[in-house]
Amino acid sequence: MSAPRTARERVRDEVTKEILAVARAHLARDGAAALSLRSIARDLQMAPSALYRYFDGRDALLSALILEAYGSLAEEAARASGLAYREAGNDLARWLAVPRAVRAWAVARPHEWGLIFGSPVPGYRAPEETVVPYARLAAALLRPVVEAQERGHLAVEVTADGTGAALDGALAPIRQALLPDSATSTVQRAVHAWATLIGVISLEVFGHWRDTVLDPELVFDATMRDSALLVGLAL
Amino acid sequence: MSAPRTARERVRDEVTKEILAVARAHLARDGAAALSLRSIARDLQMAPSALYRYFDGRDALLSALILEAYGSLAEEAARASGLAYREAGNDLARWLAVPRAVRAWAVARPHEWGLIFGSPVPGYRAPEETVVPYARLAAALLRPVVEAQERGHLAVEVTADGTGAALDGALAPIRQALLPDSATSTVQRAVHAWATLIGVISLEVFGHWRDTVLDPELVFDATMRDSALLVGLAL
DNA sequence: TGTACATCAGTGAACGCGCGTTCACTGATGTAC
DNA sequence: TGTACATCAGTGAACGCGCGTTCACTGATGTAC
């Protein structure tokens, strides 16, 4: 499929990339709600109607951007995870690697973070294909838990209360996809850590730390350290 | 200021309330970005220009709605907290009361939750007066921590690492406003619990639990139980 | 109690705006023979 | 290698839309004397 591409095909790919680049820049500046085909066309010095050769309309373009954002975030998390495992380091360092990378990504792209974890754009449904990068991101985060468990280094909370079975059922899809051999409490605390990660980043990125948390990075690290303990990683 | 109100004043108050009620309904249905003076006026069978007698324009109306949302959420949290302290119950029950109330509020009003904790509306700055209800909400959440500490029932993590002083500085405004007599680690973990609460609710409300967390309420409770432990409440 | 004037809620027409999308077209690129 | 035709990127005009906001106005309510 690769070699004998015609000039037309090559130009088409290039223009597609240019459109996406401009759209991404607009998104970063003004947010999803303000994304406009006409203003993108203006920046590209094209007629607005020309964009319809490349995307089916505004919603299709937005979908492409959302998918790009998911992919970029998942890629960044996977990259950070790979790096942490190639370097020397203990469980804590490995656990912190992905959260730090995710935070850095989000701080650099607040609107794209909002596109993924903020209020859904009203009247618009996110494409199904986001499931794959979403799972990749979660897997990168939880890899230290999985590996610590395989080595028998994971502290597991023994929960004896009655909610065990119901909780297990409520978390079945997550266990199956990410933590097949873990105790219910481990799965539950993985979800807890996930919620904490998203929460602490969203609060920072959406401006809620203003005048209250003066050093977001420091507090972020302390929070994710707690999470390491919570999910059972030995420090 | 109360007694001798003219008919005009009474009608003005009523119409103001009607406008806010319709605007709130539109907000709940379509979200903040779609809020339109013209459509509100249509519902009220008024000319669009008539709304300018009551609000300075679209942004002023949106500000009023945001303030209302903050107030309503803080009120609900304070109510739940008061109730929990009037009833018999242990520290855990009291700790869970406010988070559960906040979650219930958010699930019932996803768009209003998004207005407070979702992506900021682009090009729009939230009014300063949100600081007060925001603090009320945080105080209601943390009241069990404050009271347990006063009774000497709070478990305090002794952190000996070097980041103590810096962390203390980073959290100074929060200590001052909410936890004046607490250890740094307690303040930090209060922030952790806050981030977790916002994260776990946002993930549910913004649709990220779909097909992964099958019983959000159960998982929410388990998460906030963990948080109780984390902030040092004895169970 | 009655009158003259001031206040103010609400009307309806108009403004200019930017938007997404459609459509008939031109002209360049690619393909089949 | 050359010709006839098909494909397709991009143009430019036009559509209808709903929006926020302004403005001169009408008529009812409130106030001062």
Coordinates of C-alpha atoms (C1' of nucleotides) in Angstrom, one line a residue:
Chain A
M1 CA 0.0 0.0 0.0
S2 CA 2.9 2.3 0.5
A3 CA 5.3 2.6 -2.4
P4 CA 3.7 3.7 -5.7
R5 CA 1.7 6.7 -4.4
T6 CA 0.6 9.2 -6.9
A7 CA 1.4 12.9 -6.6
R8 CA -2.3 13.5 -5.9
E9 CA -2.3 11.0 -3.0
R10 CA 0.8 12.6 -1.5
V11 CA -0.6 16.1 -1.8
R12 CA -3.9 14.9 -0.3
D13 CA -2.1 13.5 2.7
E14 CA -0.2 16.6 3.2
V15 CA -3.2 18.9 3.0
T16 CA -5.1 16.6 5.4
K17 CA -2.2 17.0 7.9
E18 CA -2.2 20.8 7.4
I19 CA -5.9 21.0 8.1
L20 CA -5.5 18.9 11.2
A21 CA -2.6 21.0 12.4
V22 CA -4.5 24.3 12.0
A23 CA -7.6 22.7 13.6
R24 CA -5.5 21.5 16.5
A25 CA -4.0 25.0 17.0
H26 CA -7.5 26.6 17.0
L27 CA -8.7 24.0 19.5
A28 CA -5.7 24.7 21.7
R29 CA -6.5 28.5 21.5
D30 CA -10.3 28.6 21.7
G31 CA -11.6 25.3 22.7
A32 CA -13.8 22.8 21.0
A33 CA -17.0 24.8 21.1
A34 CA -15.4 27.6 19.0
L35 CA -14.0 25.3 16.4
S36 CA -15.1 26.6 13.0
L37 CA -14.6 25.3 9.5
R38 CA -14.7 28.7 8.1
S39 CA -11.9 30.1 10.3
I40 CA -9.8 27.0 9.6
A41 CA -10.3 27.5 5.9
R42 CA -9.4 31.2 6.3
D43 CA -6.1 30.3 7.9
L44 CA -5.3 27.9 5.1
Q45 CA -6.3 30.4 2.5
M46 CA -8.9 27.9 1.1
A47 CA -12.6 28.2 0.4
P48 CA -14.6 26.8 3.3
S49 CA -16.2 24.3 0.9
A50 CA -12.8 22.8 0.0
L51 CA -12.6 21.3 3.5
Y52 CA -15.5 19.0 2.5
R53 CA -13.1 17.1 0.2
Y54 CA -11.2 16.1 3.4
F55 CA -13.8 15.8 6.2
D56 CA -17.5 15.1 6.1
G57 CA -18.2 18.3 8.1
R58 CA -17.5 19.9 11.4
D59 CA -18.4 16.9 13.5
A60 CA -16.1 14.6 11.5
L61 CA -13.2 17.0 12.0
L62 CA -13.9 17.2 15.7
S63 CA -14.0 13.5 15.9
A64 CA -10.6 13.2 14.2
L65 CA -9.2 15.8 16.7
I66 CA -10.6 13.9 19.7
L67 CA -9.1 10.6 18.4
E68 CA -5.8 12.4 17.9
A69 CA -5.9 13.7 21.4
Y70 CA -6.6 10.2 22.9
G71 CA -3.9 8.7 20.7
S72 CA -1.3 11.4 21.7
L73 CA -2.0 11.0 25.4
A74 CA -1.9 7.2 25.3
E75 CA 1.3 7.4 23.2
E76 CA 2.9 9.7 25.8
A77 CA 2.0 7.5 28.6
A78 CA 3.3 4.4 26.9
R79 CA 6.5 6.2 26.1
A80 CA 7.0 7.3 29.7
S81 CA 6.3 3.8 30.9
G82 CA 8.7 2.2 28.5
L83 CA 11.4 4.7 29.6
A84 CA 10.8 4.0 33.3
Y85 CA 11.2 0.3 32.7
R86 CA 14.4 0.7 30.7
E87 CA 16.0 2.8 33.4
A88 CA 17.0 1.6 36.8
G89 CA 14.5 2.5 39.4
N90 CA 12.3 1.1 42.2
D91 CA 8.6 0.5 42.1
L92 CA 7.8 4.0 43.3
A93 CA 9.8 5.7 40.5
R94 CA 8.0 3.4 38.0
W95 CA 4.6 4.2 39.4
L96 CA 5.2 7.9 39.3
A97 CA 6.5 7.9 35.7
V98 CA 3.2 7.7 33.9
P99 CA 1.2 10.1 36.1
R100 CA 3.9 12.7 35.7
A101 CA 3.9 12.3 32.0
V102 CA 0.1 12.5 31.8
R103 CA 0.1 15.6 33.9
A104 CA 2.8 17.3 31.8
W105 CA 0.8 16.4 28.7
A106 CA -2.4 17.9 30.2
V107 CA -0.7 21.1 31.4
A108 CA 0.7 21.7 28.0
R109 CA -2.7 21.1 26.3
P110 CA -5.5 22.1 28.6
H111 CA -8.2 22.2 25.9
E112 CA -7.3 18.8 24.7
W113 CA -7.4 17.5 28.2
G114 CA -10.8 19.1 28.5
L115 CA -11.9 17.3 25.3
I116 CA -11.1 14.0 26.9
F117 CA -11.9 14.4 30.6
G118 CA -13.9 17.7 30.7
S119 CA -17.6 18.2 30.2
P120 CA -18.7 16.4 27.0
V121 CA -19.4 18.7 24.0
P122 CA -23.2 18.9 24.0
G123 CA -25.0 17.2 21.2
Y124 CA -21.9 15.4 20.2
R125 CA -21.0 11.7 20.7
A126 CA -17.3 10.7 21.0
P127 CA -16.2 8.1 18.5
E128 CA -16.1 4.4 19.7
E129 CA -12.4 4.1 18.7
T130 CA -11.4 6.0 21.8
V131 CA -11.8 2.8 23.8
V132 CA -8.4 1.5 22.5
P133 CA -6.2 4.5 23.5
Y134 CA -8.1 4.8 26.7
A135 CA -7.3 1.2 27.6
R136 CA -3.7 1.7 26.6
L137 CA -3.4 4.7 29.0
A138 CA -4.9 2.7 31.9
A139 CA -2.6 -0.2 31.2
A140 CA 0.4 2.0 31.2
L141 CA -0.6 3.5 34.5
L142 CA -1.2 0.1 36.1
R143 CA 1.7 -1.8 34.7
P144 CA 3.8 -1.4 37.9
V145 CA 0.9 -2.9 39.9
V146 CA 0.6 -5.9 37.5
E147 CA 4.4 -6.5 37.6
A148 CA 4.7 -6.1 41.3
Q149 CA 2.0 -8.6 41.8
E150 CA 3.7 -11.1 39.4
R151 CA 6.8 -10.8 41.6
G152 CA 4.7 -11.3 44.7
H153 CA 5.6 -7.8 45.9
L154 CA 2.1 -6.4 46.1
A155 CA 0.5 -5.7 49.4
V156 CA -3.1 -6.9 49.2
E157 CA -5.8 -5.6 51.5
V158 CA -7.9 -8.4 52.9
T159 CA -11.4 -7.2 52.8
A160 CA -13.8 -9.3 54.7
D161 CA -17.0 -7.2 54.5
G162 CA -20.1 -8.3 52.7
T163 CA -19.7 -5.9 49.7
G164 CA -16.9 -8.0 48.2
A165 CA -18.9 -10.0 45.7
A166 CA -21.0 -7.1 44.5
L167 CA -18.0 -4.9 44.2
D168 CA -16.3 -7.7 42.2
G169 CA -19.2 -7.8 39.8
A170 CA -19.2 -4.0 39.5
L171 CA -15.5 -4.0 38.5
A172 CA -15.5 -7.2 36.3
P173 CA -14.8 -5.4 33.0
I174 CA -11.8 -3.6 34.5
R175 CA -10.4 -6.8 36.1
Q176 CA -10.8 -8.6 32.8
A177 CA -9.1 -6.0 30.7
L178 CA -6.3 -4.8 33.1
L179 CA -5.9 -6.9 36.2
P180 CA -7.0 -10.4 35.5
D181 CA -5.3 -12.1 38.5
S182 CA -5.8 -9.4 41.1
A183 CA -7.9 -9.3 44.3
T184 CA -11.1 -7.3 44.2
S185 CA -9.5 -4.7 46.6
T186 CA -6.6 -4.2 44.2
V187 CA -8.9 -3.6 41.3
Q188 CA -11.0 -1.2 43.3
R189 CA -7.9 0.7 44.5
A190 CA -6.6 0.9 40.9
V191 CA -9.9 2.6 40.0
H192 CA -9.4 4.8 43.0
A193 CA -5.9 5.8 41.8
W194 CA -7.3 6.4 38.3
A195 CA -10.0 8.7 39.7
T196 CA -7.4 10.6 41.8
L197 CA -5.1 11.0 38.9
I198 CA -7.8 12.5 36.7
G199 CA -9.2 14.6 39.5
V200 CA -5.9 16.1 40.6
I201 CA -4.9 17.0 37.0
S202 CA -8.4 18.3 36.1
L203 CA -8.5 20.6 39.2
E204 CA -5.1 22.0 38.2
V205 CA -5.7 22.3 34.5
F206 CA -9.2 23.8 34.9
G207 CA -7.9 26.5 37.2
H208 CA -9.2 25.3 40.6
W209 CA -5.8 25.5 42.4
R210 CA -5.6 29.2 41.9
D211 CA -4.6 30.8 45.2
T212 CA -5.0 27.5 47.1
V213 CA -2.4 25.1 45.9
L214 CA 0.7 27.2 45.3
D215 CA 2.9 24.4 43.9
P216 CA 0.8 22.0 41.9
E217 CA 3.7 19.8 40.9
L218 CA 4.8 19.2 44.5
V219 CA 1.2 18.4 45.6
F220 CA 0.7 16.2 42.6
D221 CA 3.7 14.1 43.4
A222 CA 2.7 13.8 47.1
T223 CA -0.8 12.7 46.0
M224 CA 0.5 10.1 43.6
R225 CA 2.9 8.8 46.2
D226 CA -0.1 8.2 48.5
S227 CA -1.7 6.4 45.6
A228 CA 1.2 4.1 45.3
L229 CA 0.8 3.0 48.9
L230 CA -2.9 2.7 48.4
V231 CA -2.7 0.3 45.4
G232 CA -0.2 -1.8 47.4
L233 CA 3.2 -0.9 46.0
A234 CA 5.9 -1.3 48.6
L235 CA 8.0 1.8 49.1
Chain B
M1 CA -35.5 46.7 53.4
S2 CA -38.3 44.1 53.4
A3 CA -41.7 45.3 54.2
P4 CA -43.0 48.1 52.0
R5 CA -42.2 46.7 48.6
T6 CA -44.1 48.1 45.7
A7 CA -46.0 46.0 43.3
R8 CA -43.4 46.8 40.7
E9 CA -40.6 45.4 42.9
R10 CA -42.5 42.3 43.7
V11 CA -43.1 41.6 40.0
R12 CA -39.5 42.3 39.2
D13 CA -38.4 39.7 41.7
E14 CA -40.8 37.2 40.3
V15 CA -39.8 37.7 36.7
T16 CA -36.1 37.6 37.6
K17 CA -36.8 34.2 39.2
E18 CA -38.7 33.0 36.2
I19 CA -35.9 34.0 33.9
L20 CA -33.3 32.1 36.0
A21 CA -35.6 29.1 36.2
V22 CA -36.0 28.9 32.4
A23 CA -32.3 29.5 32.0
R24 CA -31.4 26.8 34.5
A25 CA -33.7 24.4 32.6
H26 CA -32.0 25.2 29.3
L27 CA -28.6 24.8 30.9
A28 CA -29.6 21.4 32.2
R29 CA -30.8 20.3 28.8
D30 CA -28.3 21.8 26.4
G31 CA -25.2 22.9 28.4
A32 CA -23.6 26.3 28.9
A33 CA -22.3 26.8 25.4
A34 CA -25.8 26.6 23.9
L35 CA -27.4 29.0 26.4
S36 CA -29.2 31.7 24.3
L37 CA -31.0 34.8 25.4
R38 CA -33.3 34.5 22.4
S39 CA -34.5 31.0 23.2
I40 CA -35.0 31.9 26.9
A41 CA -37.1 34.9 25.8
R42 CA -39.1 32.7 23.5
D43 CA -39.9 30.3 26.3
L44 CA -41.0 33.2 28.4
Q45 CA -43.0 34.8 25.6
M46 CA -41.0 38.0 25.9
A47 CA -39.1 40.0 23.4
P48 CA -35.4 39.2 23.6
S49 CA -34.6 42.8 24.4
A50 CA -36.7 42.6 27.5
L51 CA -34.2 40.4 29.2
Y52 CA -31.8 43.4 29.2
R53 CA -34.0 44.9 31.9
Y54 CA -32.9 42.1 34.2
F55 CA -29.4 41.1 33.1
D56 CA -26.7 43.0 31.4
G57 CA -26.4 40.4 28.7
R58 CA -25.7 36.8 28.1
D59 CA -22.5 36.7 30.2
A60 CA -24.1 38.3 33.2
L61 CA -26.9 35.7 33.1
L62 CA -24.4 32.9 32.8
S63 CA -22.5 34.3 35.8
A64 CA -25.7 34.3 37.8
L65 CA -26.3 30.7 36.9
I66 CA -22.8 29.7 37.8
L67 CA -23.1 31.4 41.2
E68 CA -26.5 29.7 41.7
A69 CA -24.8 26.3 41.0
Y70 CA -22.0 26.9 43.4
G71 CA -24.5 28.0 46.0
S72 CA -26.8 25.1 45.5
L73 CA -24.0 22.6 45.7
A74 CA -22.5 24.2 48.9
E75 CA -26.0 24.3 50.4
E76 CA -26.5 20.7 49.7
A77 CA -23.2 19.7 51.2
A78 CA -23.8 21.8 54.3
R79 CA -27.3 20.3 54.7
A80 CA -25.9 16.8 54.5
S81 CA -23.2 17.6 57.0
G82 CA -25.6 19.1 59.4
L83 CA -27.9 16.0 59.2
A84 CA -25.0 13.6 59.7
Y85 CA -24.0 15.4 62.8
R86 CA -27.5 15.5 64.2
E87 CA -27.9 11.8 63.7
A88 CA -26.1 9.1 65.7
G89 CA -23.2 7.7 63.7
N90 CA -19.5 7.0 63.7
D91 CA -16.7 8.9 62.0
L92 CA -17.0 6.9 58.8
A93 CA -20.7 7.6 58.4
R94 CA -20.1 11.3 58.9
W95 CA -17.2 11.3 56.5
L96 CA -19.3 9.6 53.8
A97 CA -22.3 11.9 54.2
V98 CA -21.0 14.9 52.3
P99 CA -19.4 13.0 49.4
R100 CA -22.6 11.1 48.9
A101 CA -24.6 14.2 48.8
V102 CA -22.2 15.9 46.4
R103 CA -22.4 12.9 44.1
A104 CA -26.2 12.8 44.2
W105 CA -26.3 16.5 43.4
A106 CA -23.9 16.0 40.5
V107 CA -25.6 13.0 39.0
A108 CA -28.9 14.9 39.0
R109 CA -27.3 18.0 37.3
P110 CA -24.5 16.9 35.1
H111 CA -24.3 20.2 33.2
E112 CA -24.2 22.2 36.3
W113 CA -21.4 19.9 37.6
G114 CA -19.6 20.5 34.4
L115 CA -20.0 24.3 34.8
I116 CA -18.2 24.1 38.1
F117 CA -15.7 21.3 37.6
G118 CA -15.6 20.7 33.8
S119 CA -13.6 22.5 31.2
P120 CA -14.0 26.2 31.7
V121 CA -16.3 28.0 29.2
P122 CA -13.8 29.5 26.7
G123 CA -13.5 33.3 26.8
Y124 CA -15.5 33.5 30.0
R125 CA -14.2 34.2 33.5
A126 CA -16.0 32.8 36.5
P127 CA -17.1 35.4 39.0
E128 CA -15.0 36.0 42.1
E129 CA -17.8 35.3 44.4
T130 CA -17.5 31.6 43.8
V131 CA -14.8 31.5 46.4
V132 CA -17.2 31.6 49.3
P133 CA -19.4 28.6 48.3
Y134 CA -16.3 26.7 47.2
A135 CA -14.8 27.1 50.7
R136 CA -18.1 26.2 52.3
L137 CA -18.2 23.0 50.3
A138 CA -14.6 22.1 51.2
A139 CA -15.3 22.9 54.9
A140 CA -18.3 20.6 54.9
L141 CA -16.3 17.8 53.5
L142 CA -13.4 18.2 55.9
R143 CA -15.5 18.8 59.1
P144 CA -15.1 15.2 60.3
V145 CA -11.3 15.5 60.0
V146 CA -11.3 18.7 62.0
E147 CA -13.5 17.3 64.7
A148 CA -11.7 14.0 64.9
Q149 CA -8.5 15.9 65.3
E150 CA -10.0 18.0 68.1
R151 CA -11.0 14.9 69.9
G152 CA -7.5 13.4 69.3
H153 CA -8.9 10.6 67.2
L154 CA -7.0 11.4 64.0
A155 CA -4.2 9.2 62.9
V156 CA -1.4 11.4 61.6
E157 CA 1.2 10.2 59.2
V158 CA 4.7 11.2 60.4
T159 CA 6.5 12.2 57.3
A160 CA 10.2 12.6 57.7
D161 CA 11.3 13.3 54.2
G162 CA 12.8 16.5 53.0
T163 CA 9.8 17.8 51.1
G164 CA 7.9 18.7 54.3
A165 CA 8.6 22.4 54.5
A166 CA 8.1 23.0 50.8
L167 CA 4.9 21.1 50.8
D168 CA 3.8 23.0 53.8
G169 CA 4.3 26.2 52.0
A170 CA 2.5 25.0 48.9
L171 CA -0.5 24.2 51.0
A172 CA -0.5 27.2 53.3
P173 CA -3.7 28.8 52.0
I174 CA -5.6 25.6 52.5
R175 CA -4.2 25.0 56.0
Q176 CA -5.1 28.5 56.9
A177 CA -8.7 28.4 55.6
L178 CA -9.6 24.9 56.5
L179 CA -7.2 23.0 58.8
P180 CA -5.3 25.5 60.9
D181 CA -4.0 23.1 63.5
S182 CA -3.2 20.1 61.3
A183 CA 0.0 18.4 60.3
T184 CA 1.2 19.0 56.8
S185 CA 0.5 15.4 55.9
T186 CA -3.1 15.8 57.0
V187 CA -3.6 18.9 54.8
Q188 CA -2.0 17.2 51.9
R189 CA -4.2 14.2 52.3
A190 CA -7.2 16.4 52.6
V191 CA -6.3 17.8 49.2
H192 CA -5.8 14.2 47.9
A193 CA -9.3 13.3 49.1
W194 CA -10.7 16.4 47.5
A195 CA -9.1 15.5 44.2
T196 CA -10.4 12.0 44.4
L197 CA -13.9 13.1 45.2
I198 CA -14.0 15.5 42.2
G199 CA -12.3 12.9 40.0
V200 CA -14.5 10.0 40.8
I201 CA -17.7 12.1 40.3
S202 CA -16.5 13.7 37.1
L203 CA -15.6 10.4 35.6
E204 CA -19.0 9.1 36.3
V205 CA -20.9 12.2 35.3
F206 CA -19.0 12.8 32.1
G207 CA -19.6 9.2 31.0
H208 CA -16.3 7.5 31.5
W209 CA -17.6 4.6 33.5
R210 CA -19.7 3.4 30.6
D211 CA -19.1 -0.4 30.2
T212 CA -16.2 -0.4 32.8
V213 CA -17.6 0.5 36.2
L214 CA -21.0 -1.2 36.3
D215 CA -22.1 0.0 39.7
P216 CA -20.9 3.6 40.2
E217 CA -22.4 4.0 43.6
L218 CA -20.8 1.0 45.0
V219 CA -17.4 1.9 43.7
F220 CA -17.9 5.5 44.8
D221 CA -18.5 4.4 48.4
A222 CA -15.5 2.1 48.4
T223 CA -13.3 4.9 47.1
M224 CA -14.5 7.3 49.7
R225 CA -14.0 4.7 52.4
D226 CA -10.4 4.5 51.3
S227 CA -10.2 8.2 51.5
A228 CA -11.4 8.2 55.1
L229 CA -8.5 5.9 56.0
L230 CA -6.1 8.0 54.0
V231 CA -7.0 11.3 55.9
G232 CA -6.6 9.5 59.2
L233 CA -10.1 8.8 60.3
A234 CA -10.2 5.7 62.4
L235 CA -12.7 3.1 61.3
Chain C
dT1 C1' -58.2 63.0 46.5
dG2 C1' -56.4 64.7 42.2
dT3 C1' -53.0 66.1 38.9
dA4 C1' -48.4 66.4 36.6
dC5 C1' -44.4 64.3 35.9
dA6 C1' -40.8 60.6 36.4
dT7 C1' -39.6 56.0 36.2
dC8 C1' -39.3 51.8 34.1
dA9 C1' -41.0 47.1 32.1
dG10 C1' -41.7 45.5 27.8
dT11 C1' -42.2 45.8 22.4
dG12 C1' -40.8 45.2 17.8
dA13 C1' -37.9 46.3 14.2
dA14 C1' -33.4 46.4 12.8
dC15 C1' -28.1 46.0 12.8
dG16 C1' -24.3 43.1 11.6
dC17 C1' -22.2 38.8 12.5
dG18 C1' -20.2 34.2 11.6
dC19 C1' -21.7 29.9 11.0
dG20 C1' -22.3 25.0 8.3
dT21 C1' -23.5 23.3 4.2
dT22 C1' -24.9 22.9 -0.9
dC23 C1' -24.0 23.4 -5.7
dA24 C1' -22.6 24.2 -10.4
dC25 C1' -18.2 25.3 -12.1
dT26 C1' -13.1 25.1 -13.7
dG27 C1' -8.9 23.2 -14.4
dA28 C1' -5.3 20.1 -13.2
dT29 C1' -4.0 15.2 -12.5
dG30 C1' -4.4 10.4 -13.6
dT31 C1' -5.7 6.4 -16.5
dA32 C1' -7.0 3.3 -20.4
dC33 C1' -6.1 2.4 -24.9
Chain D
dT1 C1' 4.3 8.5 -27.1
dG2 C1' -0.2 10.5 -27.9
dT3 C1' -5.1 11.1 -27.3
dA4 C1' -9.8 10.8 -25.1
dC5 C1' -11.9 10.5 -21.1
dA6 C1' -12.6 10.0 -15.9
dT7 C1' -11.4 11.6 -11.5
dC8 C1' -11.1 14.8 -8.2
dA9 C1' -9.2 19.2 -5.6
dG10 C1' -10.6 23.5 -5.1
dT11 C1' -13.5 28.0 -6.2
dG12 C1' -17.0 31.3 -5.3
dA13 C1' -21.6 32.5 -4.8
dA14 C1' -25.5 31.6 -2.4
dC15 C1' -28.8 29.4 1.1
dG16 C1' -30.9 29.9 5.6
dC17 C1' -30.0 30.1 10.3
dG18 C1' -29.8 31.9 15.1
dC19 C1' -27.4 34.7 17.6
dG20 C1' -26.4 39.2 20.9
dT21 C1' -27.3 43.7 21.2
dT22 C1' -29.2 48.5 20.2
dC23 C1' -32.8 51.8 19.8
dA24 C1' -36.9 54.6 19.6
dC25 C1' -41.3 53.7 21.2
dT26 C1' -45.7 52.8 24.3
dG27 C1' -48.1 52.4 28.2
dA28 C1' -48.5 51.2 32.9
dT29 C1' -46.9 52.0 37.7
dG30 C1' -45.1 55.1 41.2
dT31 C1' -44.2 59.7 43.3
dA32 C1' -44.4 64.6 44.7
dC33 C1' -47.2 68.3 45.5

